[in-house]
Amino acid sequence: MSTVTQTPCVGRPRAFDTEDALAKALEVFWRKGFEGTSLTDLTQAMGINKPSLYAAFGNKEQLFIKAIELYEQRPCAFFYPSLEQETAYQVVEAMLLGAASSLVDESHPQGCLIVQGALTCSEAGQAIKQTLINRRRDGEIALCERLQRAKDEGDLPAHADPLLLARYIGTMLQGMAVQATNGICPKELRSVAELVLTHFRDAFSKN
Amino acid sequence: MSTVTQTPCVGRPRAFDTEDALAKALEVFWRKGFEGTSLTDLTQAMGINKPSLYAAFGNKEQLFIKAIELYEQRPCAFFYPSLEQETAYQVVEAMLLGAASSLVDESHPQGCLIVQGALTCSEAGQAIKQTLINRRRDGEIALCERLQRAKDEGDLPAHADPLLLARYIGTMLQGMAVQATNGICPKELRSVAELVLTHFRDAFSKN
DNA sequence: TTAAATTTGTACCGATTGGTATATAAAATT
DNA sequence: AATTTTATATACCAATCGGTACAAATTTAA
């Protein structure tokens, strides 16, 4: 199932690649946020006109939704793949170091689209704001469940609180996203991640 | 030195209180961010007309600057007063518990204006975005200097890295601000703060 | 070769954006 | 009482917002 409309076999063919155009839109939303991005910004970056944008993606809001879906599937996305690590420590390590690397990767905008895409907005953007809140929550819930599994498997000690730990790691990741927009240098961000990892290992690792 | 223009003794007197109006503006900016707030939002909340707003505060950008100055001076501001605690641990404790309390205080909008006021924006808002980045940085620098003093006084162990610790606490505070906009419940946010404090005490406290 | 289907570019829509000109109202000063 | 000074309310400004109508262009199917 593709995230974009598929081209039919009749009628004039599209002059642009929808995946490429969506990637360009993602890049703009990432830098400017949902409401900070205008349709002019989008059509210029995507190299298409407004009617083409609306025909291919619906409207600005639906385009943004498709952009965040692409965002979570892009090669450097680190969150959900981290859950598949073998141990709780390795999961957290993959997340924190992945964040420390990806959030300041200069091949794309700094920070996290899910955090900075619509942290605050006007009434018109409340639906998008809530969508991003839900995405952040979903991530923490998934981490919580992974840590609960680790506890069940004896991979985390009995005194560990999976929900609290997931909130803690989630808070750190969101804070690191803000640091990335601040322009923190990659080395410093990685040092912060490593400090958290040391804490986690000392307090919860069984090795 | 007041943050607002003082009323002269000649001419028609102002029909509104500038401090009250500024407090109303702060409340709106806090909820909607700089660019998510329109002049109509502001004038309605402040109970004044646009010419009065411009005469008293300059323009939208200058009004926002005055709002963040008021924000940092309001009674529940916790950051800078925390620096005056006696020990490094008490400083960090005051910050984290103050944040856990203030960020979700229901007597005002959730989260932190300095974080969510303009995390992303259009070209028109870049100056405000940078202003907020600088404010965040200033806070971390001040904390770093306080922790360095603590180290000099023997209040922090020799292996402690003030800059890294300040970045770590700053990252947590910024993450907690995002959690607050997520709608996290006060108890959970406090638990996260306490987990960080436990870590800090275990790793760096000399008591 | 014609008809049907689809995309393209242009030009436009009403609504809203931040900001201001202007005339009137209300005060202190002379 | 007349003048000066400032604040008020209304009405307006050009520019931009997200979104669309429409006709020309380009393709496949009949």
mmCIF file of N, CA and C in Angstrom, chain A residues 60-113:
data_model
loop_
_atom_site.group_PDB
_atom_site.id
_atom_site.type_symbol
_atom_site.label_atom_id
_atom_site.label_comp_id
_atom_site.label_asym_id
_atom_site.label_seq_id
_atom_site.Cartn_x
_atom_site.Cartn_y
_atom_site.Cartn_z
ATOM 1 N N LYS A 60 -3.331 20.517 2.224
ATOM 2 C CA LYS A 60 -2.116 20.722 3.021
ATOM 3 C C LYS A 60 -2.043 19.754 4.199
ATOM 4 N N GLU A 61 -3.184 19.580 4.868
ATOM 5 C CA GLU A 61 -3.207 18.723 6.045
ATOM 6 C C GLU A 61 -2.913 17.269 5.677
ATOM 7 N N GLN A 62 -3.535 16.785 4.602
ATOM 8 C CA GLN A 62 -3.289 15.397 4.195
ATOM 9 C C GLN A 62 -1.858 15.217 3.695
ATOM 10 N N LEU A 63 -1.329 16.258 3.058
ATOM 11 C CA LEU A 63 0.068 16.188 2.627
ATOM 12 C C LEU A 63 0.988 16.072 3.832
ATOM 13 N N PHE A 64 0.672 16.824 4.872
ATOM 14 C CA PHE A 64 1.491 16.755 6.094
ATOM 15 C C PHE A 64 1.436 15.360 6.702
ATOM 16 N N ILE A 65 0.241 14.779 6.747
ATOM 17 C CA ILE A 65 0.101 13.416 7.288
ATOM 18 C C ILE A 65 0.976 12.451 6.488
ATOM 19 N N LYS A 66 0.925 12.576 5.158
ATOM 20 C CA LYS A 66 1.748 11.684 4.339
ATOM 21 C C LYS A 66 3.235 11.957 4.561
ATOM 22 N N ALA A 67 3.569 13.218 4.833
ATOM 23 C CA ALA A 67 4.972 13.551 5.092
ATOM 24 C C ALA A 67 5.449 12.894 6.384
ATOM 25 N N ILE A 68 4.616 12.897 7.440
ATOM 26 C CA ILE A 68 5.089 12.281 8.684
ATOM 27 C C ILE A 68 5.140 10.762 8.540
ATOM 28 N N GLU A 69 4.294 10.196 7.684
ATOM 29 C CA GLU A 69 4.407 8.750 7.436
ATOM 30 C C GLU A 69 5.718 8.440 6.729
ATOM 31 N N LEU A 70 6.077 9.266 5.761
ATOM 32 C CA LEU A 70 7.372 9.071 5.097
ATOM 33 C C LEU A 70 8.508 9.282 6.084
ATOM 34 N N TYR A 71 8.350 10.280 6.946
ATOM 35 C CA TYR A 71 9.372 10.595 7.948
ATOM 36 C C TYR A 71 9.689 9.382 8.808
ATOM 37 N N GLU A 72 8.658 8.678 9.211
ATOM 38 C CA GLU A 72 8.864 7.522 10.098
ATOM 39 C C GLU A 72 9.371 6.301 9.341
ATOM 40 N N GLN A 73 9.337 6.366 8.016
ATOM 41 C CA GLN A 73 9.831 5.228 7.226
ATOM 42 C C GLN A 73 11.189 5.489 6.583
ATOM 43 N N ARG A 74 11.690 6.709 6.722
ATOM 44 C CA ARG A 74 12.931 7.035 6.014
ATOM 45 C C ARG A 74 14.088 6.231 6.595
ATOM 46 N N PRO A 75 15.139 6.053 5.824
ATOM 47 C CA PRO A 75 16.244 5.183 6.223
ATOM 48 C C PRO A 75 16.849 5.512 7.573
ATOM 49 N N CYS A 76 16.929 6.809 7.916
ATOM 50 C CA CYS A 76 17.587 7.168 9.167
ATOM 51 C C CYS A 76 16.635 7.206 10.358
ATOM 52 N N ALA A 77 15.378 6.789 10.153
ATOM 53 C CA ALA A 77 14.462 6.705 11.289
ATOM 54 C C ALA A 77 14.992 5.656 12.261
ATOM 55 N N PHE A 78 15.048 6.003 13.532
ATOM 56 C CA PHE A 78 15.732 5.141 14.496
ATOM 57 C C PHE A 78 14.800 4.556 15.528
ATOM 58 N N PHE A 79 13.615 5.127 15.689
ATOM 59 C CA PHE A 79 12.844 4.771 16.877
ATOM 60 C C PHE A 79 12.331 3.329 16.860
ATOM 61 N N TYR A 80 11.417 3.047 15.936
ATOM 62 C CA TYR A 80 10.777 1.731 15.983
ATOM 63 C C TYR A 80 11.734 0.574 15.717
ATOM 64 N N PRO A 81 12.687 0.718 14.789
ATOM 65 C CA PRO A 81 13.654 -0.375 14.619
ATOM 66 C C PRO A 81 14.420 -0.694 15.900
ATOM 67 N N SER A 82 14.640 0.335 16.761
ATOM 68 C CA SER A 82 15.384 0.097 18.001
ATOM 69 C C SER A 82 14.690 -0.919 18.900
ATOM 70 N N LEU A 83 13.361 -0.975 18.792
ATOM 71 C CA LEU A 83 12.604 -1.874 19.674
ATOM 72 C C LEU A 83 12.956 -3.338 19.438
ATOM 73 N N GLU A 84 13.568 -3.616 18.301
ATOM 74 C CA GLU A 84 13.850 -5.011 17.965
ATOM 75 C C GLU A 84 15.214 -5.485 18.465
ATOM 76 N N GLN A 85 15.911 -4.612 19.179
ATOM 77 C CA GLN A 85 17.169 -5.053 19.784
ATOM 78 C C GLN A 85 16.890 -6.147 20.816
ATOM 79 N N GLU A 86 17.923 -6.907 21.146
ATOM 80 C CA GLU A 86 17.729 -8.088 21.986
ATOM 81 C C GLU A 86 17.448 -7.776 23.441
ATOM 82 N N THR A 87 18.182 -6.799 23.980
ATOM 83 C CA THR A 87 18.016 -6.503 25.407
ATOM 84 C C THR A 87 17.472 -5.099 25.604
ATOM 85 N N ALA A 88 16.932 -4.869 26.808
ATOM 86 C CA ALA A 88 16.396 -3.547 27.128
ATOM 87 C C ALA A 88 17.484 -2.487 26.989
ATOM 88 N N TYR A 89 18.675 -2.801 27.476
ATOM 89 C CA TYR A 89 19.755 -1.824 27.365
ATOM 90 C C TYR A 89 20.062 -1.521 25.906
ATOM 91 N N GLN A 90 20.102 -2.558 25.105
ATOM 92 C CA GLN A 90 20.408 -2.343 23.684
ATOM 93 C C GLN A 90 19.312 -1.540 22.995
ATOM 94 N N VAL A 91 18.068 -1.771 23.403
ATOM 95 C CA VAL A 91 16.963 -0.982 22.846
ATOM 96 C C VAL A 91 17.175 0.499 23.149
ATOM 97 N N VAL A 92 17.413 0.793 24.424
ATOM 98 C CA VAL A 92 17.577 2.187 24.848
ATOM 99 C C VAL A 92 18.826 2.790 24.216
ATOM 100 N N GLU A 93 19.860 1.992 24.128
ATOM 101 C CA GLU A 93 21.093 2.471 23.505
ATOM 102 C C GLU A 93 20.871 2.825 22.039
ATOM 103 N N ALA A 94 20.176 1.951 21.332
ATOM 104 C CA ALA A 94 19.918 2.224 19.917
ATOM 105 C C ALA A 94 19.087 3.493 19.744
ATOM 106 N N MET A 95 18.129 3.691 20.650
ATOM 107 C CA MET A 95 17.292 4.888 20.566
ATOM 108 C C MET A 95 18.082 6.149 20.842
ATOM 109 N N LEU A 96 18.817 6.168 21.931
ATOM 110 C CA LEU A 96 19.499 7.398 22.343
ATOM 111 C C LEU A 96 20.637 7.742 21.388
ATOM 112 N N LEU A 97 21.410 6.741 21.000
ATOM 113 C CA LEU A 97 22.509 7.026 20.076
ATOM 114 C C LEU A 97 21.973 7.297 18.672
ATOM 115 N N GLY A 98 20.907 6.594 18.310
ATOM 116 C CA GLY A 98 20.276 6.874 17.021
ATOM 117 C C GLY A 98 19.755 8.302 16.972
ATOM 118 N N ALA A 99 19.123 8.735 18.056
ATOM 119 C CA ALA A 99 18.624 10.111 18.130
ATOM 120 C C ALA A 99 19.783 11.099 18.073
ATOM 121 N N ALA A 100 20.815 10.816 18.855
ATOM 122 C CA ALA A 100 21.968 11.729 18.910
ATOM 123 C C ALA A 100 22.606 11.896 17.542
ATOM 124 N N SER A 101 22.524 10.856 16.740
ATOM 125 C CA SER A 101 23.098 10.919 15.396
ATOM 126 C C SER A 101 22.132 11.556 14.395
ATOM 127 N N SER A 102 20.899 11.081 14.411
ATOM 128 C CA SER A 102 19.941 11.475 13.377
ATOM 129 C C SER A 102 19.430 12.909 13.548
ATOM 130 N N LEU A 103 19.232 13.320 14.797
ATOM 131 C CA LEU A 103 18.628 14.634 15.041
ATOM 132 C C LEU A 103 19.500 15.776 14.544
ATOM 133 N N VAL A 104 20.798 15.551 14.447
ATOM 134 C CA VAL A 104 21.710 16.611 14.005
ATOM 135 C C VAL A 104 22.388 16.256 12.686
ATOM 136 N N ASP A 105 21.858 15.241 12.006
ATOM 137 C CA ASP A 105 22.393 14.849 10.695
ATOM 138 C C ASP A 105 22.198 15.997 9.702
ATOM 139 N N GLU A 106 23.300 16.435 9.129
ATOM 140 C CA GLU A 106 23.219 17.625 8.272
ATOM 141 C C GLU A 106 22.687 17.350 6.875
ATOM 142 N N SER A 107 22.373 16.088 6.586
ATOM 143 C CA SER A 107 21.790 15.778 5.278
ATOM 144 C C SER A 107 20.303 16.089 5.238
ATOM 145 N N HIS A 108 19.750 16.538 6.359
ATOM 146 C CA HIS A 108 18.336 16.942 6.417
ATOM 147 C C HIS A 108 18.176 17.960 7.529
ATOM 148 N N PRO A 109 16.967 18.548 7.677
ATOM 149 C CA PRO A 109 16.783 19.560 8.732
ATOM 150 C C PRO A 109 17.078 18.993 10.115
ATOM 151 N N GLN A 110 17.429 19.874 11.034
ATOM 152 C CA GLN A 110 17.762 19.471 12.399
ATOM 153 C C GLN A 110 16.493 19.254 13.218
ATOM 154 N N GLY A 111 16.583 18.346 14.177
ATOM 155 C CA GLY A 111 15.457 18.128 15.077
ATOM 156 C C GLY A 111 14.503 17.072 14.558
ATOM 157 N N CYS A 112 13.348 17.001 15.199
ATOM 158 C CA CYS A 112 12.372 15.932 14.941
ATOM 159 C C CYS A 112 11.041 16.517 14.469
ATOM 160 N N LEU A 113 10.590 16.076 13.317
ATOM 161 C CA LEU A 113 9.326 16.582 12.777
ATOM 162 C C LEU A 113 8.165 16.321 13.719
#
